[in-house]
Backbone as numpy.savetxt, mean C-alpha at the origin, in Angstrom:
# Nx Ny Nz CAx CAy CAz Cx Cy Cz
-12.64 16.52 -8.79 -11.25 16.50 -9.27 -10.38 17.33 -8.33
-9.33 16.73 -7.76 -8.49 17.46 -6.83 -7.54 18.37 -7.59
-7.23 19.50 -6.96 -6.44 20.55 -7.58 -4.99 20.13 -7.78
-4.45 20.45 -8.95 -3.04 20.17 -9.23 -2.16 21.23 -8.57
-0.91 20.91 -8.27 -0.01 21.91 -7.67 0.18 23.11 -8.59
0.31 24.28 -7.99 0.66 25.47 -8.75 2.15 25.40 -9.08
2.58 26.27 -9.99 4.00 26.29 -10.35 4.85 26.65 -9.12
4.32 27.54 -8.27 5.05 27.92 -7.05 5.19 26.72 -6.11
4.14 25.90 -6.02 4.21 24.70 -5.17 5.19 23.68 -5.74
5.19 23.55 -7.07 6.17 22.65 -7.70 7.60 23.14 -7.42
7.79 24.44 -7.50 9.13 25.02 -7.28 9.65 24.66 -5.88
8.79 24.82 -4.87 9.18 24.48 -3.49 9.50 23.00 -3.36
8.70 22.17 -4.03 8.91 20.73 -3.94 10.24 20.33 -4.58
10.53 20.88 -5.75 11.81 20.55 -6.41 12.99 21.08 -5.60
12.84 22.25 -5.01 13.92 22.77 -4.16 14.18 21.84 -2.98
13.10 21.33 -2.39 13.23 20.43 -1.23 13.89 19.12 -1.62
13.48 18.55 -2.76 14.04 17.25 -3.14 15.50 17.38 -3.56
15.87 18.52 -4.13 17.27 18.69 -4.53 18.18 18.88 -3.31
17.64 19.44 -2.23 18.41 19.53 -0.99 18.66 18.14 -0.42
17.66 17.26 -0.54 17.85 15.87 -0.11 18.95 15.22 -0.94
18.90 15.42 -2.25 19.91 14.80 -3.13 21.31 15.33 -2.80
21.38 16.60 -2.44 22.69 17.19 -2.12 23.35 16.53 -0.92
22.55 16.18 0.10 23.17 15.61 1.31 23.30 14.09 1.24
22.61 13.43 0.29 22.68 11.98 0.10 22.50 11.20 1.42
21.33 11.31 2.04 21.12 10.67 3.36 21.19 9.15 3.33
21.04 8.54 2.14 21.12 7.08 2.02 22.53 6.55 2.28
23.50 7.45 2.37 24.87 7.00 2.68 25.00 6.56 4.14
24.10 7.04 5.00 24.17 6.63 6.42 22.82 6.17 7.00
21.74 6.35 6.26 20.44 5.88 6.72 19.98 4.69 5.89
19.30 3.75 6.52 18.68 2.64 5.82 17.17 2.84 5.78
16.49 2.09 4.92 15.05 2.33 4.75 14.23 2.00 5.98
14.80 1.25 6.93 14.06 0.95 8.16 14.29 2.00 9.25
15.10 3.01 8.96 15.35 4.09 9.93 14.25 5.15 9.79
13.08 4.81 10.27 11.91 5.67 10.06 11.81 6.78 11.09
11.20 7.88 10.67 10.74 8.92 11.60 9.42 9.45 11.07
8.68 10.14 11.93 7.34 10.60 11.56 7.32 12.11 11.34
6.45 12.53 10.42 6.19 13.95 10.18 4.68 14.14 10.21
4.23 15.13 10.96 2.80 15.42 11.02 2.43 16.44 9.95
1.39 16.12 9.18 0.91 17.03 8.15 0.29 18.26 8.83
0.84 19.46 8.62 0.31 20.64 9.29 -1.14 20.95 8.93
-1.59 20.49 7.77 -2.95 20.79 7.32 -3.98 19.81 7.85
-3.63 18.53 7.93 -4.61 17.50 8.28 -4.31 16.78 9.59
-3.11 16.94 10.11 -2.61 16.23 11.31 -2.38 14.74 11.07
-2.50 14.29 9.82 -2.17 12.90 9.52 -0.66 12.72 9.62
-0.26 11.54 10.08 1.16 11.24 10.19 1.68 10.57 8.93
2.88 10.97 8.53 3.60 10.28 7.46 4.89 9.74 8.04
5.24 8.51 7.68 6.44 7.87 8.21 7.48 7.82 7.09
8.59 8.51 7.30 9.56 8.75 6.24 10.62 7.65 6.22
10.85 7.12 5.02 11.86 6.08 4.80 12.80 6.54 3.70
14.10 6.50 3.98 15.13 6.89 3.01 15.65 5.62 2.34
15.51 5.54 1.02 15.95 4.35 0.29 17.10 4.69 -0.65
18.03 3.75 -0.78 19.18 3.95 -1.66 20.48 3.45 -1.08
20.43 2.81 0.09 21.66 2.36 0.76 22.47 1.39 -0.08
21.78 0.59 -0.92 22.53 -0.38 -1.73 22.97 0.20 -3.07
22.62 1.47 -3.32 23.14 2.17 -4.48 22.45 1.89 -5.79
21.22 1.38 -5.75 20.52 1.06 -7.00 19.38 2.03 -7.31
18.58 2.36 -6.31 17.42 3.22 -6.53 17.30 4.17 -5.35
17.27 5.46 -5.65 17.25 6.47 -4.60 15.87 7.10 -4.51
15.28 7.06 -3.32 13.96 7.65 -3.16 13.67 7.91 -1.69
12.69 8.77 -1.47 12.16 9.05 -0.14 10.68 8.68 -0.18
10.29 7.73 0.66 8.89 7.33 0.74 8.30 7.89 2.03
7.05 8.35 1.93 6.32 8.83 3.10 5.08 7.95 3.23
5.12 7.00 4.16 4.00 6.07 4.35 2.93 6.77 5.18
1.72 6.81 4.64 0.66 7.64 5.21 -0.23 6.86 6.16
-0.20 7.23 7.43 -1.07 6.62 8.42 -0.49 5.36 9.03
-1.10 4.95 10.15 -0.55 3.83 10.91 -0.75 2.49 10.21
-1.81 2.36 9.41 -2.01 1.11 8.68 -0.88 0.91 7.68
-0.48 1.97 7.00 0.63 1.85 6.05 1.94 1.54 6.77
2.10 2.09 7.97 3.29 1.76 8.77 3.31 0.27 9.09
2.15 -0.27 9.51 2.08 -1.69 9.83 2.37 -2.54 8.60
1.87 -2.12 7.44 2.13 -2.87 6.21 3.61 -2.78 5.82
4.22 -1.64 6.09 5.66 -1.50 5.82 6.45 -2.53 6.60
6.17 -2.66 7.90 6.92 -3.60 8.72 6.60 -5.04 8.34
5.36 -5.30 7.97 5.01 -6.65 7.51 5.80 -6.99 6.24
5.93 -6.02 5.34 6.68 -6.22 4.10 8.16 -6.47 4.41
8.70 -5.71 5.35 10.12 -5.86 5.70 10.41 -7.21 6.33
9.45 -7.72 7.09 9.68 -8.95 7.86 9.32 -10.22 7.10
8.68 -10.08 5.93 8.27 -11.26 5.17 9.28 -11.58 4.07
9.34 -12.84 3.70 10.23 -13.26 2.63 9.64 -12.88 1.27
10.50 -12.69 0.30 10.05 -12.37 -1.06 9.26 -13.54 -1.63
8.07 -13.25 -2.18 7.24 -14.30 -2.77 6.36 -13.70 -3.85
5.36 -14.47 -4.30 4.46 -14.01 -5.36 3.68 -12.76 -4.96
3.57 -12.51 -3.64 2.77 -11.39 -3.17 3.60 -10.14 -2.88
4.90 -10.18 -3.13 5.76 -9.05 -2.78 5.33 -7.78 -3.50
5.06 -7.87 -4.80 4.63 -6.69 -5.56 3.31 -6.17 -5.02
2.42 -7.09 -4.60 1.11 -6.69 -4.08 1.27 -5.96 -2.74
2.11 -6.48 -1.87 2.34 -5.84 -0.57 2.89 -4.43 -0.76
3.78 -4.27 -1.73 4.37 -2.96 -2.00 3.31 -1.97 -2.46
2.42 -2.43 -3.34 1.41 -1.54 -3.92 0.21 -1.33 -3.00
0.18 -2.02 -1.86 -0.90 -1.82 -0.90 -0.51 -0.88 0.24
0.70 -0.31 0.16 1.14 0.65 1.16 0.84 2.06 0.66
-0.07 2.75 1.32 -0.42 4.11 0.93 0.77 5.02 1.23
1.22 5.72 0.20 2.44 6.51 0.39 2.56 7.61 -0.66
3.39 8.58 -0.34 3.89 9.56 -1.30 5.36 9.23 -1.50
5.83 9.41 -2.73 7.23 9.05 -2.98 7.90 10.08 -3.89
9.10 10.46 -3.49 9.97 11.28 -4.33 11.16 10.40 -4.70
11.36 10.20 -5.98 12.44 9.31 -6.42 13.30 10.01 -7.47
14.47 9.44 -7.68 15.41 9.98 -8.68 15.56 8.94 -9.78
15.14 9.31 -10.98 15.00 8.36 -12.08 15.85 8.76 -13.28
15.89 7.86 -14.27 16.44 8.20 -15.57 15.40 9.04 -16.32
15.86 9.87 -17.23 14.94 10.78 -17.94 13.82 10.03 -18.64
14.14 8.89 -19.28 13.13 8.18 -20.06 12.06 7.51 -19.20
12.26 7.51 -17.88 11.27 6.93 -16.99 10.19 7.94 -16.62
10.46 9.22 -16.87 9.51 10.27 -16.53 8.41 10.38 -17.58
7.22 10.78 -17.15 6.11 11.06 -18.05 6.35 12.44 -18.68
5.73 12.67 -19.81 5.90 13.96 -20.48 5.44 15.12 -19.59
4.44 14.87 -18.73 3.97 15.92 -17.83 5.04 16.27 -16.80
5.80 15.27 -16.34 6.92 15.53 -15.43 7.96 16.42 -16.10
8.30 16.06 -17.33 9.33 16.82 -18.05 8.86 18.24 -18.35
7.55 18.41 -18.57 7.01 19.73 -18.85 7.14 20.65 -17.64
6.88 20.12 -16.45 7.02 20.91 -15.23 8.47 21.32 -15.04
9.38 20.38 -15.26 10.82 20.68 -15.14 11.21 21.79 -16.11
10.66 21.73 -17.32 10.95 22.75 -18.33 10.42 24.11 -17.89
9.18 24.14 -17.37 8.57 25.40 -16.94 9.33 26.02 -15.77
9.97 25.19 -14.96 10.75 25.70 -13.83 12.18 26.04 -14.22
12.52 25.81 -15.50 13.87 26.08 -16.03 14.94 25.31 -15.26
14.61 24.05 -14.93 15.56 23.19 -14.23 16.28 22.30 -15.22
17.48 21.87 -14.85 18.27 21.01 -15.72 18.81 19.83 -14.92
18.59 18.64 -15.46 19.13 17.42 -14.85 19.79 16.59 -15.93
20.88 15.93 -15.60 21.57 15.08 -16.56 22.05 13.81 -15.87
21.95 12.70 -16.60 22.51 11.46 -16.09 21.49 10.52 -15.50
21.96 9.33 -15.12 21.10 8.31 -14.54 20.80 8.63 -13.08
19.58 8.30 -12.67 19.13 8.50 -11.29 19.27 9.95 -10.84
19.01 10.89 -11.76 19.16 12.31 -11.44 17.86 13.09 -11.58
16.86 12.52 -12.22 15.63 13.25 -12.53 14.57 13.01 -11.46
14.17 14.05 -10.71 13.17 13.86 -9.66 11.80 13.50 -10.25
11.12 12.58 -9.58 9.76 12.20 -9.96 8.95 12.04 -8.68
7.71 12.49 -8.71 6.84 12.47 -7.53 5.57 11.69 -7.85
5.25 10.73 -7.01 4.06 9.91 -7.22 3.37 9.60 -5.89
2.08 9.33 -5.99 1.34 8.81 -4.83 0.96 7.37 -5.12
0.94 6.57 -4.08 0.53 5.17 -4.15 -0.70 5.01 -3.27
-1.85 4.80 -3.89 -3.05 4.43 -3.13 -3.16 2.91 -3.19
-3.51 2.24 -2.08 -3.55 0.77 -2.08 -4.38 0.19 -3.22
-3.73 -0.65 -4.02 -4.41 -1.29 -5.13 -4.44 -0.47 -6.40
-3.87 0.73 -6.38 -3.90 1.61 -7.54 -2.51 1.77 -8.15
-2.51 2.10 -9.43 -1.27 2.38 -10.15 -0.66 3.67 -9.60
0.67 3.74 -9.41 1.30 4.99 -8.95 0.90 6.16 -9.84
0.44 7.26 -9.22 -0.17 8.33 -9.99 0.38 9.69 -9.58
0.01 10.71 -10.35 0.48 12.07 -10.12 -0.10 12.63 -8.81
0.70 13.44 -8.12 0.26 14.00 -6.84 -0.56 15.26 -7.07
-1.46 15.55 -6.11 -2.24 16.79 -6.18 -1.58 17.87 -5.32
-2.24 19.02 -5.21 -1.62 20.17 -4.54 -1.36 19.91 -3.06
-2.35 19.36 -2.35 -2.17 19.12 -0.92 -1.09 18.07 -0.67
-1.02 17.07 -1.54 0.03 16.05 -1.41 1.41 16.64 -1.68
1.47 17.55 -2.65 2.75 18.21 -2.95 3.23 19.03 -1.76
2.30 19.71 -1.10 2.69 20.53 0.06 3.21 19.65 1.20
2.50 18.53 1.47 2.96 17.66 2.56 4.29 17.00 2.21
4.44 16.58 0.95 5.70 15.96 0.54 6.85 16.95 0.66
6.59 18.22 0.36 7.61 19.25 0.54 8.04 19.34 2.00
7.05 19.38 2.91 7.36 19.40 4.34 8.19 18.18 4.74
7.77 17.00 4.26 8.45 15.76 4.63 9.89 15.75 4.14
10.13 16.26 2.94 11.49 16.31 2.40 12.35 17.30 3.17
11.77 18.44 3.51 12.52 19.42 4.31 12.90 18.85 5.67
11.97 18.11 6.27 12.26 17.49 7.57 13.23 16.32 7.43
13.26 15.70 6.26 14.25 14.65 6.01 15.66 15.21 6.09
15.87 16.38 5.52 17.19 17.02 5.59 17.54 17.31 7.05
16.57 17.88 7.78 16.81 18.21 9.19 17.17 16.98 10.02
16.35 15.94 9.90 16.54 14.74 10.73 17.78 13.96 10.29
17.98 13.83 8.98 19.11 13.03 8.49 20.45 13.60 8.93
20.60 14.91 8.84 21.87 15.52 9.25 22.11 15.35 10.75
21.04 15.44 11.54 21.19 15.24 12.98 21.47 13.78 13.30
20.80 12.86 12.56 20.99 11.43 12.81 22.39 10.97 12.42
23.00 11.66 11.47 24.38 11.32 11.10 25.31 11.54 12.29
25.04 12.59 13.06 25.85 12.89 14.24 25.42 12.06 15.45
24.11 11.80 15.56 23.58 11.08 16.73 22.44 10.17 16.29
22.74 8.93 15.88 21.71 8.00 15.40 20.63 7.70 16.43
20.91 7.93 17.70 19.93 7.59 18.75 18.68 8.45 18.69
18.71 9.56 17.97 17.50 10.40 17.91 16.36 9.67 17.21
16.69 8.64 16.41 15.65 7.89 15.71 15.01 6.82 16.59
15.55 6.61 17.79 14.96 5.68 18.76 14.79 6.43 20.08
13.81 7.33 20.13 13.70 8.23 21.27 13.25 7.58 22.58
12.64 6.40 22.51 12.11 5.81 23.74 12.31 4.30 23.76
11.64 3.59 22.82 11.78 2.13 22.73 11.59 1.72 21.28
11.51 0.40 21.03 11.39 -0.10 19.66 10.07 0.28 19.00
9.10 0.73 19.79 7.79 1.07 19.24 7.51 2.57 19.32
8.56 3.34 19.41 8.40 4.80 19.42 9.21 5.41 18.28
8.76 6.57 17.84 9.38 7.23 16.69 9.61 8.70 16.99
10.70 9.22 16.47 10.88 10.66 16.46 9.78 11.26 15.60
9.09 12.25 16.12 8.02 12.92 15.39 8.37 14.38 15.22
8.30 14.85 13.99 8.47 16.27 13.70 7.09 16.86 13.43
6.75 17.89 14.22 5.45 18.54 14.03 5.61 20.06 14.10
4.71 20.73 13.41 4.74 22.19 13.36 3.81 22.75 14.43
4.34 23.63 15.27 3.55 24.19 16.37 3.65 25.72 16.35
2.66 26.33 16.98 2.67 27.79 17.07 3.51 28.22 18.26
4.41 29.14 18.00 5.25 29.68 19.06 5.25 31.20 18.91
4.51 31.85 19.79 4.35 33.30 19.67 3.53 33.63 18.44
4.06 34.46 17.60 3.34 34.87 16.39 3.73 34.05 15.16
4.59 33.05 15.35 5.05 32.26 14.21 4.86 30.77 14.48
5.17 29.96 13.46 5.10 28.51 13.58 6.49 27.92 13.38
6.83 26.94 14.21 8.14 26.30 14.11 7.97 24.79 14.17
8.95 24.08 13.62 8.97 22.62 13.70 9.73 22.21 14.95
9.17 21.23 15.67 9.83 20.76 16.88 9.78 19.24 16.97
10.64 18.68 17.81 10.67 17.24 18.05 9.60 16.83 19.04
9.07 15.63 18.82 8.15 15.02 19.76 8.37 13.51 19.65
7.64 12.75 20.44 7.73 11.29 20.39 6.35 10.73 20.09
6.28 9.80 19.15 5.01 9.13 18.83 5.17 7.65 19.13
4.15 7.07 19.80 4.18 5.66 20.17 3.22 4.86 19.30
3.73 3.78 18.74 2.94 2.91 17.86 1.89 2.16 18.67
0.68 2.02 18.10 -0.40 1.33 18.81 -0.59 -0.10 18.33
0.28 -0.58 17.44 0.26 -1.98 16.97 -1.06 -2.33 16.29
-1.51 -1.49 15.40 -2.74 -1.74 14.65 -2.53 -2.92 13.70
-3.58 -3.70 13.47 -3.51 -4.86 12.58 -4.15 -4.50 11.24
-3.35 -4.39 10.15 -3.91 -4.02 8.85 -4.78 -5.10 8.23
-4.73 -6.33 8.80 -5.51 -7.43 8.25 -6.93 -7.47 8.81
-7.25 -6.60 9.76 -8.59 -6.59 10.35 -9.50 -5.67 9.55
-10.40 -6.27 8.79 -11.37 -5.52 7.99 -12.76 -6.03 8.36
-13.67 -5.12 8.66 -15.03 -5.51 9.02 -15.79 -5.91 7.75
-16.26 -7.17 7.68 -16.92 -7.62 6.45 -18.32 -7.05 6.30
-18.73 -6.87 5.06 -20.12 -6.54 4.75 -20.93 -7.82 4.86
-21.95 -7.83 5.71 -22.80 -9.01 5.90 -24.09 -8.82 5.12
-24.29 -9.65 4.12 -25.49 -9.59 3.27 -26.40 -10.75 3.66
-27.42 -10.46 4.47 -28.30 -11.52 4.98 -29.12 -12.16 3.86
-29.45 -11.41 2.82 -30.21 -11.99 1.70 -29.37 -13.03 0.99
-28.09 -12.69 0.72 -27.20 -13.65 0.06 -26.95 -14.87 0.94
-26.87 -14.66 2.26 -26.68 -15.78 3.18 -27.89 -16.70 3.18
-29.09 -16.13 3.15 -30.31 -16.95 3.12 -30.37 -17.77 1.84
-29.96 -17.18 0.73 -29.95 -17.92 -0.54 -28.95 -19.08 -0.46
-27.79 -18.83 0.17 -26.77 -19.87 0.29 -27.26 -21.04 1.14
-28.12 -20.74 2.13 -28.64 -21.80 3.00 -29.48 -22.81 2.22
-30.02 -22.40 1.09 -30.87 -23.28 0.29 -30.09 -24.04 -0.78
-28.78 -23.80 -0.84 -27.94 -24.55 -1.78 -27.53 -25.88 -1.16
-27.18 -26.83 -2.02 -26.72 -28.14 -1.53 -25.39 -27.98 -0.80
-25.24 -28.70 0.31 -23.98 -28.72 1.04 -23.18 -29.93 0.57
-22.04 -29.69 -0.05 -21.25 -30.78 -0.61 -20.03 -31.05 0.29
-19.77 -32.31 0.55 -18.67 -32.70 1.44 -17.32 -32.63 0.70
-16.92 -31.43 0.37 -15.64 -31.20 -0.30 -14.90 -30.09 0.43
-13.59 -30.10 0.25 -12.74 -29.03 0.80 -12.26 -28.16 -0.36
-12.38 -26.86 -0.17 -11.92 -25.93 -1.20 -10.89 -24.97 -0.61
-10.05 -24.46 -1.46 -9.12 -23.39 -1.09 -9.59 -22.10 -1.73
-9.48 -21.01 -0.99 -9.86 -19.69 -1.51 -8.62 -18.80 -1.48
-8.33 -18.20 -2.61 -7.16 -17.33 -2.74 -7.62 -15.97 -3.26
-6.96 -14.93 -2.83 -7.24 -13.57 -3.29 -5.91 -12.91 -3.61
-5.79 -12.39 -4.83 -4.52 -11.75 -5.20 -4.75 -10.70 -6.27
-3.75 -9.85 -6.41 -3.78 -8.74 -7.38 -3.25 -9.20 -8.73
-3.90 -8.74 -9.79 -3.40 -8.94 -11.15 -2.55 -7.72 -11.52
-1.25 -7.89 -11.77 -0.36 -6.74 -11.96 -0.45 -6.10 -13.35
-1.66 -5.89 -13.81 -1.89 -5.18 -15.07 -2.89 -4.06 -14.80
-2.46 -2.79 -14.85 -3.37 -1.69 -14.52 -4.56 -1.61 -15.46
-5.70 -1.26 -14.88 -6.96 -1.13 -15.61 -7.51 0.26 -15.38
-8.14 0.82 -16.39 -8.70 2.17 -16.27 -10.20 2.12 -16.50
-10.96 2.64 -15.53 -12.40 2.80 -15.68 -12.72 4.28 -15.61
-13.78 4.68 -16.30 -14.16 6.08 -16.34 -14.42 6.60 -14.92
-13.83 7.74 -14.60 -14.05 8.35 -13.30 -13.09 7.91 -12.22
-12.14 7.02 -12.55 -11.18 6.58 -11.53 -9.77 6.62 -12.09
-8.81 6.64 -11.20 -7.41 6.53 -11.61 -7.12 5.06 -11.92
-6.05 4.77 -12.67 -5.74 3.37 -13.02 -5.54 2.52 -11.76
-6.10 1.32 -11.77 -6.00 0.44 -10.61 -5.60 -0.96 -11.06
-5.21 -1.76 -10.08 -4.90 -3.17 -10.32 -6.08 -4.01 -9.85
-6.73 -4.76 -10.75 -7.85 -5.60 -10.31 -7.36 -6.76 -9.45
-8.21 -7.18 -8.54 -7.95 -8.37 -7.73 -8.86 -9.49 -8.22
-8.48 -10.70 -7.88 -9.31 -11.85 -8.27 -9.41 -12.80 -7.09
-10.62 -13.27 -6.83 -10.84 -14.28 -5.81 -11.09 -15.60 -6.53
-10.36 -16.63 -6.14 -10.39 -17.92 -6.83 -10.77 -19.01 -5.83
-11.66 -19.92 -6.27 -12.10 -21.06 -5.46 -11.66 -22.33 -6.16
-10.91 -23.20 -5.45 -10.40 -24.44 -6.05 -10.74 -25.63 -5.16
-11.14 -26.73 -5.78 -11.35 -27.97 -5.03 -10.00 -28.63 -4.80
-9.72 -29.03 -3.57 -8.40 -29.58 -3.24 -8.18 -30.97 -3.81
-9.26 -31.72 -4.06 -9.10 -33.12 -4.51 -8.44 -33.22 -5.87
-8.71 -32.27 -6.77 -8.13 -32.33 -8.11 -7.47 -31.01 -8.54
-7.52 -30.00 -7.68 -6.85 -28.73 -7.99 -7.53 -27.89 -9.04
-8.76 -28.22 -9.38 -9.45 -27.50 -10.45 -10.13 -26.24 -9.90
-10.05 -25.17 -10.69 -10.76 -23.94 -10.34 -12.24 -24.15 -10.60
-13.05 -23.97 -9.57 -14.50 -24.16 -9.73 -15.24 -22.84 -9.79
-14.56 -21.75 -9.48 -15.21 -20.45 -9.57 -14.23 -19.32 -9.29
-14.50 -18.16 -9.86 -13.68 -16.99 -9.58 -14.47 -15.73 -9.86
-14.06 -14.64 -9.25 -14.67 -13.33 -9.47 -13.56 -12.28 -9.49
-13.71 -11.30 -10.38 -12.78 -10.17 -10.43 -13.32 -9.06 -9.54
-12.43 -8.45 -8.75 -12.85 -7.42 -7.80 -11.96 -6.19 -7.92
-12.44 -5.10 -8.51 -11.64 -3.87 -8.56 -11.59 -3.22 -7.18
-10.47 -2.58 -6.80 -10.36 -1.96 -5.47 -11.07 -0.61 -5.42
-12.36 -0.61 -5.71 -13.13 0.62 -5.79 -14.26 0.61 -4.76
-14.58 1.75 -4.13 -13.87 3.04 -4.28 -12.48 3.04 -3.66
-12.21 2.04 -2.79 -10.87 1.90 -2.24 -10.67 0.44 -1.87
-9.44 0.09 -1.51 -9.10 -1.31 -1.27 -9.89 -1.90 -0.11
-10.01 -1.18 1.00 -10.70 -1.73 2.17 -12.17 -1.98 1.88
-12.81 -1.10 1.11 -14.22 -1.31 0.75 -14.38 -2.57 -0.08
-13.44 -2.80 -1.00 -13.48 -4.02 -1.81 -13.28 -5.25 -0.93
-12.30 -5.18 -0.03 -12.02 -6.33 0.84 -13.23 -6.68 1.69
-13.95 -5.67 2.16 -15.12 -5.92 3.00 -16.21 -6.67 2.26
-16.21 -6.57 0.93 -17.25 -7.23 0.12 -16.83 -8.61 -0.39
-15.63 -9.07 -0.05 -15.15 -10.37 -0.51 -16.08 -11.52 -0.09
-16.62 -11.53 1.15 -17.55 -12.61 1.51 -18.77 -12.68 0.58
-19.26 -11.52 0.16 -20.40 -11.51 -0.77 -20.00 -12.10 -2.11
-18.79 -11.80 -2.59 -18.33 -12.39 -3.85 -18.22 -13.90 -3.72
-17.79 -14.38 -2.56 -17.70 -15.83 -2.34 -19.09 -16.45 -2.37
-20.06 -15.80 -1.75 -21.44 -16.30 -1.78 -21.98 -16.31 -3.21
-21.60 -15.33 -4.00 -22.01 -15.29 -5.41 -21.42 -16.47 -6.18
-20.17 -16.83 -5.84 -19.56 -18.00 -6.47 -20.32 -19.26 -6.09
-20.70 -19.39 -4.81 -21.50 -20.54 -4.37 -22.79 -20.63 -5.19
-23.42 -19.48 -5.41 -24.66 -19.46 -6.18 -24.43 -19.92 -7.61
-23.29 -19.52 -8.19 -22.97 -19.90 -9.57 -22.71 -21.39 -9.70
-21.99 -21.98 -8.73 -21.65 -23.40 -8.81 -22.74 -24.29 -8.19
-23.74 -23.65 -7.58 -24.93 -24.33 -7.04 -24.65 -25.26 -5.87
-23.59 -24.99 -5.12 -23.38 -25.74 -3.88 -22.50 -24.95 -2.93
-22.54 -25.37 -1.66 -21.69 -24.78 -0.62 -20.71 -25.86 -0.16
-19.40 -25.60 -0.20 -18.42 -26.61 0.26 -18.43 -26.72 1.79
-18.17 -27.91 2.29 -18.21 -28.13 3.73 -17.03 -27.49 4.45
-15.89 -27.38 3.76 -14.70 -26.80 4.40 -14.01 -25.84 3.45
-13.63 -24.68 4.00 -12.90 -23.66 3.23 -11.55 -23.44 3.89
-10.48 -23.57 3.11 -9.14 -23.32 3.62 -8.60 -22.01 3.05
-7.97 -21.24 3.91 -7.31 -20.00 3.50 -5.95 -19.94 4.20
-5.02 -19.19 3.61 -3.73 -18.99 4.28 -3.52 -17.53 4.65
-4.56 -16.75 4.49 -4.48 -15.31 4.73 -5.27 -14.93 5.99
-4.65 -14.23 6.94 -5.39 -13.73 8.10 -6.55 -12.83 7.69
-6.35 -12.07 6.61 -7.42 -11.20 6.11 -8.64 -12.02 5.72
-8.46 -13.05 4.88 -9.59 -13.86 4.44 -10.21 -14.63 5.59
-9.39 -15.12 6.50 -9.93 -15.85 7.65 -10.86 -14.94 8.45
-10.42 -13.72 8.70 -11.26 -12.77 9.43 -12.53 -12.41 8.69
-12.44 -12.29 7.37 -13.61 -11.93 6.56 -14.63 -13.06 6.50
-14.15 -14.31 6.51 -15.04 -15.46 6.31 -15.57 -16.07 7.61
-15.02 -15.67 8.76 -15.41 -16.29 10.03 -16.92 -16.30 10.24
-17.57 -15.19 9.92 -19.01 -15.10 10.19 -19.83 -16.06 9.33
-19.26 -16.52 8.20 -20.01 -17.45 7.34 -20.29 -18.76 8.06
-19.35 -19.20 8.89 -19.55 -20.47 9.61 -20.65 -20.35 10.66
-20.99 -19.13 11.05 -22.06 -18.93 12.02 -23.44 -19.07 11.36
-23.49 -18.88 10.05 -24.77 -18.93 9.34 -24.92 -20.16 8.46
-23.79 -20.71 8.00 -23.82 -21.88 7.13 -23.11 -23.04 7.84
-23.44 -24.24 7.47 -22.87 -25.42 8.12 -21.52 -25.75 7.48
-20.57 -24.82 7.64 -19.25 -24.99 7.02 -18.15 -24.69 8.03
-16.94 -25.13 7.71 -15.77 -24.89 8.54 -14.79 -24.00 7.79
-14.29 -22.97 8.47 -13.26 -22.11 7.90 -11.95 -22.47 8.58
-10.96 -22.88 7.80 -9.69 -23.34 8.36 -8.54 -22.47 7.87
-7.74 -21.97 8.81 -6.54 -21.19 8.48 -5.34 -22.13 8.46
-4.63 -22.17 7.32 -3.45 -23.02 7.18 -2.24 -22.15 6.87
-1.06 -22.70 7.09 0.17 -21.95 6.81 0.39 -21.76 5.31
0.04 -22.80 4.55 0.26 -22.73 3.11 -0.81 -23.54 2.38
-1.38 -22.94 1.35 -2.37 -23.64 0.52 -1.66 -24.66 -0.37
-2.39 -25.72 -0.74 -1.79 -26.80 -1.52 -1.90 -26.58 -3.03
-3.09 -26.25 -3.49 -3.33 -26.20 -4.94 -3.43 -24.77 -5.48
-3.74 -23.81 -4.62 -3.93 -22.43 -5.09 -2.67 -21.79 -5.67
-1.47 -22.03 -5.10 -0.28 -21.36 -5.66 -0.05 -21.62 -7.14
-0.31 -22.84 -7.60 -0.12 -23.16 -9.01 -1.12 -22.39 -9.88
-2.37 -22.31 -9.40 -3.39 -21.57 -10.14 -3.03 -20.09 -10.18
-2.55 -19.57 -9.06 -2.16 -18.16 -9.00 -1.03 -17.89 -9.98
-0.05 -18.78 -10.03 1.07 -18.61 -10.96 0.59 -18.60 -12.40
-0.41 -19.43 -12.71 -0.96 -19.47 -14.08 -1.65 -18.16 -14.42
-2.44 -17.64 -13.49 -3.12 -16.36 -13.71 -2.09 -15.25 -13.94
-1.06 -15.20 -13.10 -0.06 -14.14 -13.21 0.75 -14.26 -14.49
1.05 -15.49 -14.90 1.78 -15.71 -16.15 0.96 -15.22 -17.33
-0.35 -15.53 -17.31 -1.23 -15.09 -18.39 -1.33 -13.57 -18.41
-1.43 -12.94 -17.22 -1.56 -11.49 -17.14 -0.31 -10.78 -17.63
0.84 -11.41 -17.48 2.11 -10.78 -17.86 2.52 -11.06 -19.30
1.68 -11.76 -20.05 2.01 -12.06 -21.45 2.03 -10.80 -22.29
């Protein structure tokens, strides 16, 4: 169990977020005006985004690590669709937002009470949450509170400077970021500017778990001359299992294209984390083959992630993996699942 913030750590965090609210950086910054902050404790990078330019929801997001940065840009560049909520919840981040009082949990209000703070009105109550990919937004721990405090303090520093000189947010080229890092200078530590260059990491590249026993079993199943579509998506209803924080289960669905019927599916919780679950998706597909007692000759996917995960199956089984721009029958099935989940 990770340690909760002390009252002193909460005090620093609330002081930092209220300084952000005082300067209202969303009046001149947009959410794509990112800069980086290095965590003094872990050296992990957080990419800070100021949200609120359209005047509806005010928050500061700190996207953790380069994979989350890549997912952020993928989200920004893609059109709104059935997967928009999923893309948002798959970005690992810390977030400080300003909410209505009734949106806060009783634990949030208790901390505010213990700090003798007072807030009134809409979009005035600070709330702090962490987003782990595939998990329900949850309370932050002590180390996260400390890093979020640093990020908010640096937001004030960078935002005020960017108001005078927006070019500081583009220090080199389109793939470079202003980086704020804490360094030792003499007997003290100070924050200074640096430049960080993006390495263009692909968040869709996940190394699959290869189960040779399951593959050998699949080789003995009948090969049927049918084409199937495989879809993987999140069910937007949080689930709680003992020993874990609330998460959103995923489901892998197999449909025959000739009649659009679902021939198999498996539920996959993002445990212990999303990438570990994704790596096991090929095994879940092989388990579906075992349940339906045949292997389809062709598998269609529209996801680079699934295509990369399934490629090795064609090396062991007499099947074709095809990447298409859009699936034909899966979207309707997905809509039915989501409609049922939201009832």
